[in-house]
Coordinates of C-alpha atoms in Angstrom, one line a residue:
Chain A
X200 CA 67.7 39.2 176.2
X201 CA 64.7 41.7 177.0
X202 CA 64.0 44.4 174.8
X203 CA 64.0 46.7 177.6
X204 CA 65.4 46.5 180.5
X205 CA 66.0 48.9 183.7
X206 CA 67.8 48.3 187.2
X207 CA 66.4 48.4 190.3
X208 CA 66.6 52.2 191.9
X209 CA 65.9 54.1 188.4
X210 CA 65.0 57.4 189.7
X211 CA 62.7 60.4 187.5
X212 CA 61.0 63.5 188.1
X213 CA 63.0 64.1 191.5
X214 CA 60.8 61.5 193.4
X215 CA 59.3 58.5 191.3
X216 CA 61.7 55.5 192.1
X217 CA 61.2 52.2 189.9
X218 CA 61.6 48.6 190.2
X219 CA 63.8 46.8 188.2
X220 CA 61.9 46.3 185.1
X221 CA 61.8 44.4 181.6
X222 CA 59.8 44.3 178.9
X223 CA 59.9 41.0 175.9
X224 CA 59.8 41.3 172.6
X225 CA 56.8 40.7 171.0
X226 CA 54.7 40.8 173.9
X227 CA 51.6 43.0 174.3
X228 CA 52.8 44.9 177.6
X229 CA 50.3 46.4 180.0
X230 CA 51.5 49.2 182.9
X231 CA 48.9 49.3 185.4
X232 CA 49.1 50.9 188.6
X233 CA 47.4 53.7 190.6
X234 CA 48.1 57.5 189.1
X235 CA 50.6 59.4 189.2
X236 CA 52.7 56.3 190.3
X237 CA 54.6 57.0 187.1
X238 CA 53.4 55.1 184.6
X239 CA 53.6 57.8 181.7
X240 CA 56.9 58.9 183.1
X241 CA 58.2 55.6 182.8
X242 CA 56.7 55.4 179.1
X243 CA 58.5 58.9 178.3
X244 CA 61.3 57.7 179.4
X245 CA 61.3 54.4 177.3
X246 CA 61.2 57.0 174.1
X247 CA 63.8 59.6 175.7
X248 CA 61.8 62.5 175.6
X249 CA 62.7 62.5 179.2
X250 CA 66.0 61.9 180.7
X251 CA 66.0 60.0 184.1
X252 CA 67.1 61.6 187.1
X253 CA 69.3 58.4 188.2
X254 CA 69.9 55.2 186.6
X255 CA 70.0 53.9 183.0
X256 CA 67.6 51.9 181.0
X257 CA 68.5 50.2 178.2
X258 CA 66.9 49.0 174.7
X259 CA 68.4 45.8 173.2
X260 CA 71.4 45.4 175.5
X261 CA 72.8 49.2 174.4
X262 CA 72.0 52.0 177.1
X263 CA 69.5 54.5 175.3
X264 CA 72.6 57.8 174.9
X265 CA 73.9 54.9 172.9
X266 CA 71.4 55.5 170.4
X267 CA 71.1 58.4 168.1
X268 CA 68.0 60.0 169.8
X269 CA 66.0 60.8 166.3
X270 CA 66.3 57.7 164.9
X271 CA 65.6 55.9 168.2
X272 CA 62.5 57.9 168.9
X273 CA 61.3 56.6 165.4
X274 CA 62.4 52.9 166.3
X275 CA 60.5 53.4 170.1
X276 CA 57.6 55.3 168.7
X277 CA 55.1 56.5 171.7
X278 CA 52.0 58.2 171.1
X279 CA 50.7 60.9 173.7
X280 CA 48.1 60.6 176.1
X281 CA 47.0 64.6 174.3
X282 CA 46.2 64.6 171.1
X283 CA 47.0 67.0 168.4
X284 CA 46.1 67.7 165.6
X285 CA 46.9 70.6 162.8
X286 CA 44.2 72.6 161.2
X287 CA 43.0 71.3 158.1
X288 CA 41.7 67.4 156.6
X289 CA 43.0 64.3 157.9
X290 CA 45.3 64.2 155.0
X291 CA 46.8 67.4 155.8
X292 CA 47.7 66.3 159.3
X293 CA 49.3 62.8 158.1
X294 CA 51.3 65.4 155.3
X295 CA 52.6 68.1 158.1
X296 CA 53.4 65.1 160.5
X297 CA 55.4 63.4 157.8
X298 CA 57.1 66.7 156.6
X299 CA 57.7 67.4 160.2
X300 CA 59.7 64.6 160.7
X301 CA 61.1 64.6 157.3
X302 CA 59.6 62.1 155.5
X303 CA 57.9 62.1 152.4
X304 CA 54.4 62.4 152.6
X305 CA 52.4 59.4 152.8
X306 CA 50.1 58.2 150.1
X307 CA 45.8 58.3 150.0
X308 CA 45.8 54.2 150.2
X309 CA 48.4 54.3 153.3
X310 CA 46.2 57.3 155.2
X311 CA 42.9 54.7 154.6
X312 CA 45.0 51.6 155.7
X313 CA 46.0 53.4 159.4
X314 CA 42.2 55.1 159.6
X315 CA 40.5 51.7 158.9
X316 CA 43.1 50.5 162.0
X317 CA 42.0 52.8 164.5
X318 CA 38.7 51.6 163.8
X319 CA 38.0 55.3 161.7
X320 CA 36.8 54.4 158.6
X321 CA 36.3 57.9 157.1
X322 CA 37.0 60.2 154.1
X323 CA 41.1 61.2 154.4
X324 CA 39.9 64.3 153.6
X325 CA 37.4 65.3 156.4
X326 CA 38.0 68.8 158.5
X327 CA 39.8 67.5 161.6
X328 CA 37.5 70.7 163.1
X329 CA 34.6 68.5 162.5
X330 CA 35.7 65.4 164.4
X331 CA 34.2 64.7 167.9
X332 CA 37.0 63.9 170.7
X333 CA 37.2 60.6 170.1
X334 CA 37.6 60.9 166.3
X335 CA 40.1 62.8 167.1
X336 CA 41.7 60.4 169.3
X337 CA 41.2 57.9 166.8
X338 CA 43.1 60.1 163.7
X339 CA 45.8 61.0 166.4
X340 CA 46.5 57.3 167.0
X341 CA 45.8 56.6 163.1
X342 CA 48.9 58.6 162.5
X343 CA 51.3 57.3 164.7
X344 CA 50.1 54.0 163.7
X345 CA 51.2 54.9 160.4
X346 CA 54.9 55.1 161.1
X347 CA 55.1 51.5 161.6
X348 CA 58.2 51.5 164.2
X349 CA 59.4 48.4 165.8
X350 CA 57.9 49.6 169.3
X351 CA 54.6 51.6 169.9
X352 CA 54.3 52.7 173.2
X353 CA 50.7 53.8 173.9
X354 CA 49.7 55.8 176.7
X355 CA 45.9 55.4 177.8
X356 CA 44.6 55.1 174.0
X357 CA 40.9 54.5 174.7
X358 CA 40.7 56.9 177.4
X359 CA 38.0 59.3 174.9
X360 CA 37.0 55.9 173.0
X361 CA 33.1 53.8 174.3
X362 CA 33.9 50.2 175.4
X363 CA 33.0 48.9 171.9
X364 CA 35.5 50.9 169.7
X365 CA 38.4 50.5 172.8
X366 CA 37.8 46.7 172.2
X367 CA 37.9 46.7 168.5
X368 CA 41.1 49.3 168.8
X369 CA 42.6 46.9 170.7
X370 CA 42.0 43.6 168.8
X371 CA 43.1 45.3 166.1
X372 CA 45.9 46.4 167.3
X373 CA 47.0 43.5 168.7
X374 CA 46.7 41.7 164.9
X375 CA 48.6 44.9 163.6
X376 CA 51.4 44.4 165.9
X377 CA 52.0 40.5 165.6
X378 CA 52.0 41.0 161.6
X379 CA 54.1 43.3 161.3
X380 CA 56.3 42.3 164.8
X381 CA 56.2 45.2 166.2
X382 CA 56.0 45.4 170.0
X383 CA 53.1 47.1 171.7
X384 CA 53.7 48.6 175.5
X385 CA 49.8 50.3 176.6
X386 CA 48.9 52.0 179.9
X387 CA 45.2 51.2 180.0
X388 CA 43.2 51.7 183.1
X389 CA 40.4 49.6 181.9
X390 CA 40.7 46.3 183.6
X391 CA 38.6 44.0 181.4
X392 CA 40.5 45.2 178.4
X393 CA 44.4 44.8 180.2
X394 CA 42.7 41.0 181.0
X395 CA 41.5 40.5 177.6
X396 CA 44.6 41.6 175.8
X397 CA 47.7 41.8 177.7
X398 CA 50.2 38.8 177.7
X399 CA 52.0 40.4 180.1
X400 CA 51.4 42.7 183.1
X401 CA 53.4 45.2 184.6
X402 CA 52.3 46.8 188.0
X403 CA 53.5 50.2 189.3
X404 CA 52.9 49.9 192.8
X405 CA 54.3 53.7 193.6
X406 CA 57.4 53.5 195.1
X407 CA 58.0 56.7 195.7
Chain B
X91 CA 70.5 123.9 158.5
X92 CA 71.1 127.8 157.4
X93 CA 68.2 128.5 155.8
X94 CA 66.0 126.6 157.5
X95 CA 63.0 128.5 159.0
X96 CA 63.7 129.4 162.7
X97 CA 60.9 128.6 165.2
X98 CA 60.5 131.3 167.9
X99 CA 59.8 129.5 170.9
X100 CA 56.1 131.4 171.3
X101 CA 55.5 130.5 167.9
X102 CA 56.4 126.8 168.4
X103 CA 54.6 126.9 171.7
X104 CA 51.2 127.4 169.5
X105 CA 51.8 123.9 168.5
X106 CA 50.6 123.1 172.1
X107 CA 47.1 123.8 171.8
X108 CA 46.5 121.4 169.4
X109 CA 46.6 118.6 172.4
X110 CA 43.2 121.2 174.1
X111 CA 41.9 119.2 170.6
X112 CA 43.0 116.0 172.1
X113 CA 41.7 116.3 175.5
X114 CA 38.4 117.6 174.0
X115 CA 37.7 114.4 172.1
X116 CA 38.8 112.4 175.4
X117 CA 36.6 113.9 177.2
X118 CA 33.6 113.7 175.1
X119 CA 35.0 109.7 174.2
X120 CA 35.1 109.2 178.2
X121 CA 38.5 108.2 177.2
X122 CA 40.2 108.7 181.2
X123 CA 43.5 109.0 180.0
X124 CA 44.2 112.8 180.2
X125 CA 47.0 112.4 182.7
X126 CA 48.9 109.8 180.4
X127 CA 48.6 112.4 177.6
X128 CA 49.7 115.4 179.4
X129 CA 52.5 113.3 181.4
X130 CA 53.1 111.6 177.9
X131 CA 53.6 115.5 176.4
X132 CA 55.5 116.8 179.3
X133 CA 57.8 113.7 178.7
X134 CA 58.3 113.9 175.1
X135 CA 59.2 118.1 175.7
X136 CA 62.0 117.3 178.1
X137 CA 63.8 114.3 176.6
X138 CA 64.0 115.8 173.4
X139 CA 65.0 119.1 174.9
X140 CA 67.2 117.3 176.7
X141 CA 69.0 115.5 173.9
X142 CA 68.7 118.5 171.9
X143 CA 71.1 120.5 174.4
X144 CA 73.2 117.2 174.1
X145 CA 73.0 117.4 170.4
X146 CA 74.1 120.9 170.1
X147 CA 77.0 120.3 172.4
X148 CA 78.4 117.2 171.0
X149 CA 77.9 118.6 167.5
X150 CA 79.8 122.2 168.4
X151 CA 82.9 120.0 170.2
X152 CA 82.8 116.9 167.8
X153 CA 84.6 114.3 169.5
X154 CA 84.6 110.9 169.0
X155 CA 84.1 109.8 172.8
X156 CA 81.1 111.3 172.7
X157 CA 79.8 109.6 169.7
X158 CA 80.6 106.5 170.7
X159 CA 79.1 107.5 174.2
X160 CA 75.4 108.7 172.9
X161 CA 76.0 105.4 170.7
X162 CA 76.5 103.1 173.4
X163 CA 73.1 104.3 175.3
X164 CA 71.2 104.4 172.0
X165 CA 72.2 100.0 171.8
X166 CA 71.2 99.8 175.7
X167 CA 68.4 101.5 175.4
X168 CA 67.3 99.6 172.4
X169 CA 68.3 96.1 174.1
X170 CA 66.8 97.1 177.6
X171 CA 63.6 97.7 176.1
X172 CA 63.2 94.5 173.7
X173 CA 64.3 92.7 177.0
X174 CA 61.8 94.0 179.1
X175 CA 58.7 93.6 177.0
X176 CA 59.7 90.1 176.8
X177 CA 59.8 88.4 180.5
X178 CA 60.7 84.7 181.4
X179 CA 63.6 84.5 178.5
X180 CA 66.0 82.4 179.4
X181 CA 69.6 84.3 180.1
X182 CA 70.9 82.7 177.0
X183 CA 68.4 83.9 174.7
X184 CA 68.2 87.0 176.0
X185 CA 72.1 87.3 175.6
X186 CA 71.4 86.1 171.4
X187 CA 68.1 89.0 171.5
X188 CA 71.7 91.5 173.1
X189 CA 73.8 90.6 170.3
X190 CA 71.9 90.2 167.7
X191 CA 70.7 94.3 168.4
X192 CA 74.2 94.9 168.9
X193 CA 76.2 93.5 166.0
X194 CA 73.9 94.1 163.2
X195 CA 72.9 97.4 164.3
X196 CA 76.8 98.7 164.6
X197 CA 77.7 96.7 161.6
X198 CA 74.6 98.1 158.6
X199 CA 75.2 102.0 161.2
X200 CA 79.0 101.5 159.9
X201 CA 78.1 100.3 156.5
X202 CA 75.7 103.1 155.9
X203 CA 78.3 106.1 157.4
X204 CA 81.7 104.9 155.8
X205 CA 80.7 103.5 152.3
X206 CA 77.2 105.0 151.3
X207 CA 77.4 108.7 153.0
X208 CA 81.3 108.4 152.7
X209 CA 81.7 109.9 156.5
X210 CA 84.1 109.4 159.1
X211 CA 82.4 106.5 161.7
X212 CA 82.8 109.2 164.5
X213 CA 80.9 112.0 162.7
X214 CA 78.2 112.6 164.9
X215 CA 76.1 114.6 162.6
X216 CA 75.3 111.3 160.3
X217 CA 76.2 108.8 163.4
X218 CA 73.5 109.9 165.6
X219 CA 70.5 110.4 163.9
X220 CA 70.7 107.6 161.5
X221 CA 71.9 105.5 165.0
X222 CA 68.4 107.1 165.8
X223 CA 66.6 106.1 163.3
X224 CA 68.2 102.7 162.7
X225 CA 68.1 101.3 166.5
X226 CA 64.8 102.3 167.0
X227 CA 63.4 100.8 163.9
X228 CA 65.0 97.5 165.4
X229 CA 63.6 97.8 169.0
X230 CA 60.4 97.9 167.4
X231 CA 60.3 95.1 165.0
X232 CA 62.5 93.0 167.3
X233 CA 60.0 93.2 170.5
X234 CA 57.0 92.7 167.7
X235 CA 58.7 89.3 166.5
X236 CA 59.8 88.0 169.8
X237 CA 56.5 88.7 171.3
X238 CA 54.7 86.6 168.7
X239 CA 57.5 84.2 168.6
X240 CA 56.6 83.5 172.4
X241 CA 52.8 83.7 172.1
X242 CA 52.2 81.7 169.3
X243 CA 54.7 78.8 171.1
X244 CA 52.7 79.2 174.5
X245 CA 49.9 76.7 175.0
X246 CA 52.0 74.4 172.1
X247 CA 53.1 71.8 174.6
X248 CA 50.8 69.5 173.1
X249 CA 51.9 70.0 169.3
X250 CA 56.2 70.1 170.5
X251 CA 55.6 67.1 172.5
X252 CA 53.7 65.2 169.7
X253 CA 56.5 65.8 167.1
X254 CA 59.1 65.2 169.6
X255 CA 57.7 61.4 170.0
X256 CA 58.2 60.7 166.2
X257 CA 61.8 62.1 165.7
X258 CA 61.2 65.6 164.4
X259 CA 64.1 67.7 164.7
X260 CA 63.7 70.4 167.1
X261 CA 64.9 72.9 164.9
X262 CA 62.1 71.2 162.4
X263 CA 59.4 71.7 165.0
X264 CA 60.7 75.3 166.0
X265 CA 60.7 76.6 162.5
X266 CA 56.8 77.7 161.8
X267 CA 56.7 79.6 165.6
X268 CA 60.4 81.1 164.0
X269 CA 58.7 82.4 160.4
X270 CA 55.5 83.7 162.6
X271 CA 58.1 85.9 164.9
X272 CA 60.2 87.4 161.7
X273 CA 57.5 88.1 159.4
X274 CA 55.3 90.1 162.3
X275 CA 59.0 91.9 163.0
X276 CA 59.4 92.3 159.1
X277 CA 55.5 93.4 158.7
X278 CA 55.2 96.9 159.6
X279 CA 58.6 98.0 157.6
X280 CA 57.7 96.1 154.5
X281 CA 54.1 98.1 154.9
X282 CA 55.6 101.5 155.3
X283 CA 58.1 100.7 152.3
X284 CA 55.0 100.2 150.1
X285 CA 53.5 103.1 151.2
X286 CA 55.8 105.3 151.1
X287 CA 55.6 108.8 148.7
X288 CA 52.1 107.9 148.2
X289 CA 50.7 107.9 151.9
X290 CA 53.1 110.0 153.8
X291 CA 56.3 111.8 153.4
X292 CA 58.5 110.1 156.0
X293 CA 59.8 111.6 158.2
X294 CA 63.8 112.0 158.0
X295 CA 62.7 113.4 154.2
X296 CA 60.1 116.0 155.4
X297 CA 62.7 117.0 157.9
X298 CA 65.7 117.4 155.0
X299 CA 62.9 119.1 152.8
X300 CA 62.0 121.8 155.9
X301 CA 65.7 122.3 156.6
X302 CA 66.2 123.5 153.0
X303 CA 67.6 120.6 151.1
X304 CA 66.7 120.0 147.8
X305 CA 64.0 117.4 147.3
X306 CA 66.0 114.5 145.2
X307 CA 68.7 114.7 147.5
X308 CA 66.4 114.0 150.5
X309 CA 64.3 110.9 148.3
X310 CA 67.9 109.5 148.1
X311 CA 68.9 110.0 151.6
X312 CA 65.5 108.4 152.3
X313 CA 65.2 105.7 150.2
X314 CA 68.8 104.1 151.7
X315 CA 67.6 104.6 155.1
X316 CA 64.4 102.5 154.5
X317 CA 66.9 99.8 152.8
X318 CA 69.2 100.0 155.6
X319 CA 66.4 99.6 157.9
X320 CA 64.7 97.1 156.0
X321 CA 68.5 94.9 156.4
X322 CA 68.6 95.6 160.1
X323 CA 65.3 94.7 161.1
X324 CA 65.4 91.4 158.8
X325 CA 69.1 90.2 160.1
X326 CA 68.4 90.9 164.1
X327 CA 65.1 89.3 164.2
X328 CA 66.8 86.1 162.1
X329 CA 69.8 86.5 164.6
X330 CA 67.7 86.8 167.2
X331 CA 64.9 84.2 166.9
X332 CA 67.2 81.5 164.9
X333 CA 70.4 81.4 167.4
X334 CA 67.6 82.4 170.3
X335 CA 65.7 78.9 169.3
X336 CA 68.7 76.8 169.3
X337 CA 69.4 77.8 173.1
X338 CA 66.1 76.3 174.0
X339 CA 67.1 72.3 173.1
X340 CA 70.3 71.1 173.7
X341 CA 71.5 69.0 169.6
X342 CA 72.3 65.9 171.6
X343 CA 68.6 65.4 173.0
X344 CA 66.7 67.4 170.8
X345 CA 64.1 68.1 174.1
X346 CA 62.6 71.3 173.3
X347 CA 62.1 73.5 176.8
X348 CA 59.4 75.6 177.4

C-alpha cells in the first residue's frame, strides 16, 4: 500500500488538476515540474493546510478528514518554502516553536544535534538577526528537522543554500531520514541534486 | 445643579477667543489646518448644544422611552465608529466587535445605576451621562485594540503558516497578536488610573466640584466610574478580540484566514 495516494482528477486552487499520484514509504520523493504547475500546492495539500477543491487524497489507506488535523500535521510535517524566524537566539526560536505547538521545550544537546544536520554548526545561542539568508534557511529547516515526524515534506530547501551546503544538506538528510525511517518528499529545482538523491521522481507536467 | 455658577452666554462666549491663541500658533507653526479647527469648533458648539436641548427635555419629561432611545444611539454610535475605523472585518467578527460593545456596555451601565448609585435603570439623569462616559471610553479602547490586533497580524503570513505546518493550535498561534490588541485597548485607561488626582482632576469630578457638590462625594463618584470603565474596556476588548479570533479558523481545520 502507498503512503500517499491521490485519484486521477484531484482538483485545487480553482484550476490546478492532478494526475493520479502515489508516493512509497521510505523513498526519497522528488516533485519536479515547471512553476506554478502546482507543486507546493500539492505539498500543502499532503499536510492539509489546504483543503482540495475536488477529490480526496489519502495517507495510509485513511482519507486525510479521517485524521485529527493537529496530530496529522505533526505526523506529515512540511517545512515552508519562507522562512521564519522569532526575534531573539537560535535557542529562543526552537523554545517559542516548541511552546507554540505545545511541546516542552527542547534541550541544548537536541538544538546542536538538528543545527549540525542542516549543516549549521553554530552556537544555539546566536542572534537569529545576525544570520545571513541562508543561515537562516538553514536554522528554519534545523527546527523542523527537530520534530522528527514520520514524513517531512520539504519545499525547495536549498533554494538560499551554494551548491556545496545544498549537497551536504541533502546527503545528510537522506542518512537522517533512512535512520530514523522517516519519509522525505522535496521540490528541488536543482537537477543534479534531484539525479543524485531522489529514488523516485515525480513530474508535474501542468495539467491545468 | 442649584448653586452652581450660571454662565451668561456673553461671558461663556469669551471662552472663544482662546482658539485666536490656537490659530496664532498655526499660523506661525505653518500648521494649514485652520479650517479643521474652526469646522472642528463649530461642530463641537452645535452637537453639544444640540444634545443639551435634548438633555433638558428628556430630563424635564423623564420617560423611560426616551432613555432607552438616547441609549440605543449612544451603542450605535459607539459600534458604528469601532466598525468603521476597522475596514476588511469579516461580517462575523464584526457582529462579535457589535456585541461585545453591546452586552458589556448595558450589562457594567445596569450594574453601576441599580446596585452602586441605587437608581431606577430608566433614570436618565445617571443613565445618560454615565452611558456617556462609559460607551465612549469603550469605543476608544476597543478601536485602539482592534487596530493593533489587525496590524500587528498583517504581513504575519509567513509566521501563521509556519506554525500551522507543525500542529500549533490556531487559537495557540492567535494568542500573542490577541494580548498585543487588549493591552494597547487597556493601556491608555490603566495610564489615566495612575495618574489620576496627581496629574489632572478628571473630568466628571471637576464637573461635580463646579456644580457645587462636595468634594468626597465627587472622588467617590469618580473613583467607581474609572473602575467601571476600567471593567468595560477590559471585558469588550476580551469579548471582542477572543470570540472575534475564533471566527477567523474554523476548530475542525484549524486554517487560520487572513
Amino acid at each position: 500500500m502507498a503512503l500517499f495516494y491521490s485519484g486521477e482528477g484531484l482538483r485545487a486552487v480553482g484550476k490546478i488538476i492532478y494526475p493520479a499520484i502515489s508516493i512509497e514509504k521510505g523513498d526519497m520523493t522528488f516533485l519536479t515540474g515547471p512553476s506554478g504547475c502546482g507543486k507546493s500546492t500539492y505539498l500543502r495539500m499532503l499536510n492539509r493546510t489546504l483543503l482540495p477543491d475536488q477529490g480526496q487524497l489519502f495517507f495510509e489507506g485513511k482519507a486525510l478528514p479521517d485524521y485529527d488535523v493537529l496530530s496529522y500535521r505533526r505526523k506529515v510535517l512540511r517545512i515552508p518554502q519562507e522562512p521564519f524566524l522569532f526575534d531573539g537566539s537560535i535557542q529562543d526560536n526552537f523554545n517559542r516553536y516548541y511552546e507554540t505547538a505545545g511541546y516542552s521545550v527542547p534541550y541544548a544537546d537536541a538544538i546542536k544535534e538538528a543545527l549540525e544536520l542542516a549543516c549549521l554548526p553554530i552556537s544555539i545561542l546566536t542572534d537569529c538577526a545576525t544570520l545571513s539568508g541562508g543561515e537562516r534557511q538553514r536554522v528554519f529547516l534545523a527546527l523542523f528537522l527537530s520534530f522528527m515526524p514520520q514524513v517531512l515534506l520539504l519545499d525547495e530547501p536549498t533554494a538560499a543554500l551554494d551548491e556545496t551546503t545544498a549537497t551536504l544538506f541533502f546527503t545528510n538528510l537522506k542518512k537522517h531520514c533512512l535512520v530514523h525511517g522517516i519519509t522525505p518528499v522535496c521540490i528541488c529545482h536543482q537537477a543534479d541534486l534531484v539525479k543524485a538523491f531522489a529514488d523516485r521522481v515525480i513530474c508535474l507536467g501542468g495539467a491545468q | 445643579m442649584n448653586d452652581s455658577i450660571l454662565m451668561q452666554i456673553r461671558q461663556f462666549s469669551i471662552i472663544y477667543v482662546l482658539l485666536l491663541l490656537v490659530l496664532l500658533v498655526m499660523k506661525q507653526c505653518h500648521i494649514d489646518r485652520t479650517k479643521q479647527l474652526l469646522f472642528s469648533s463649530f461642530k463641537m458648539t452645535v452637537q453639544l448644544m444640540l444634545a443639551g436641548f435634548i438633555l433638558t427635555y428628556i430630563f424635564g419629561s423623564p420617560n423611560g422611552i426616551f432613555t432607552a432611545l438616547y441609549l440605543a444611539v449612544m451603542v450605535g454610535f459607539a459600534i458604528h465608529r469601532v466598525l468603521n475605523q476597522n475596514p476588511g472585518l469579516s461580517l462575523r467578527f464584526k457582529v462579535i466587535i457589535a456585541l461585545s460593545i453591546l452586552v458589556s456596555g448595558l450589562g457594567i451601565l445596569a450594574f453601576f445605576v441599580k446596585v452602586v448609585v441605587r437608581e431606577s435603570l430608566l433614570n436618565p439623569q445617571y443613565v445618560i451621562p454615565l452611558g456617556g462616559m462609559l460607551l465612549g471610553n469603550t469605543m476608544n479602547s476597543l478601536s485602539l485594540g482592534i487596530k493593533t490586533f489587525r496590524e500587528s497580524l498583517s504581513g504575519q503570513r509567513a509566521r501563521v503558516e509556519a506554525l500551522t505546518c507543525i500542529g500549533a493550535k490556531a487559537e495557540n498561534i492567535l494568542r500573542p497578536f490577541l494580548l498585543q490588541g487588549m493591552e494597547t485597548a487597556m493601556l491608555p485607561t490603566l495610564n489615566n488610573m495612575a495618574g489620576m488626582g496627581i496629574v489632572s482632576l478628571p473630568g466628571m469630578m471637576t464637573g461635580q466640584i463646579l456644580a457645587g457638590s462636595n468634594p468626597m462625594t465627587a472622588i467617590f463618584y469618580q473613583i467607581s466610574i474609572m473602575i467601571a470603565i476600567c471593567t468595560i474596556v477590559t471585558v469588550s476588548s476580551f469579548a471582542a478580540l477572543y470570540f472575534g479570533c475564533r471566527t477567523m479558523y474554523s476548530k475542525e481545520n484549524q486554517l487560520i484566514t487572513l
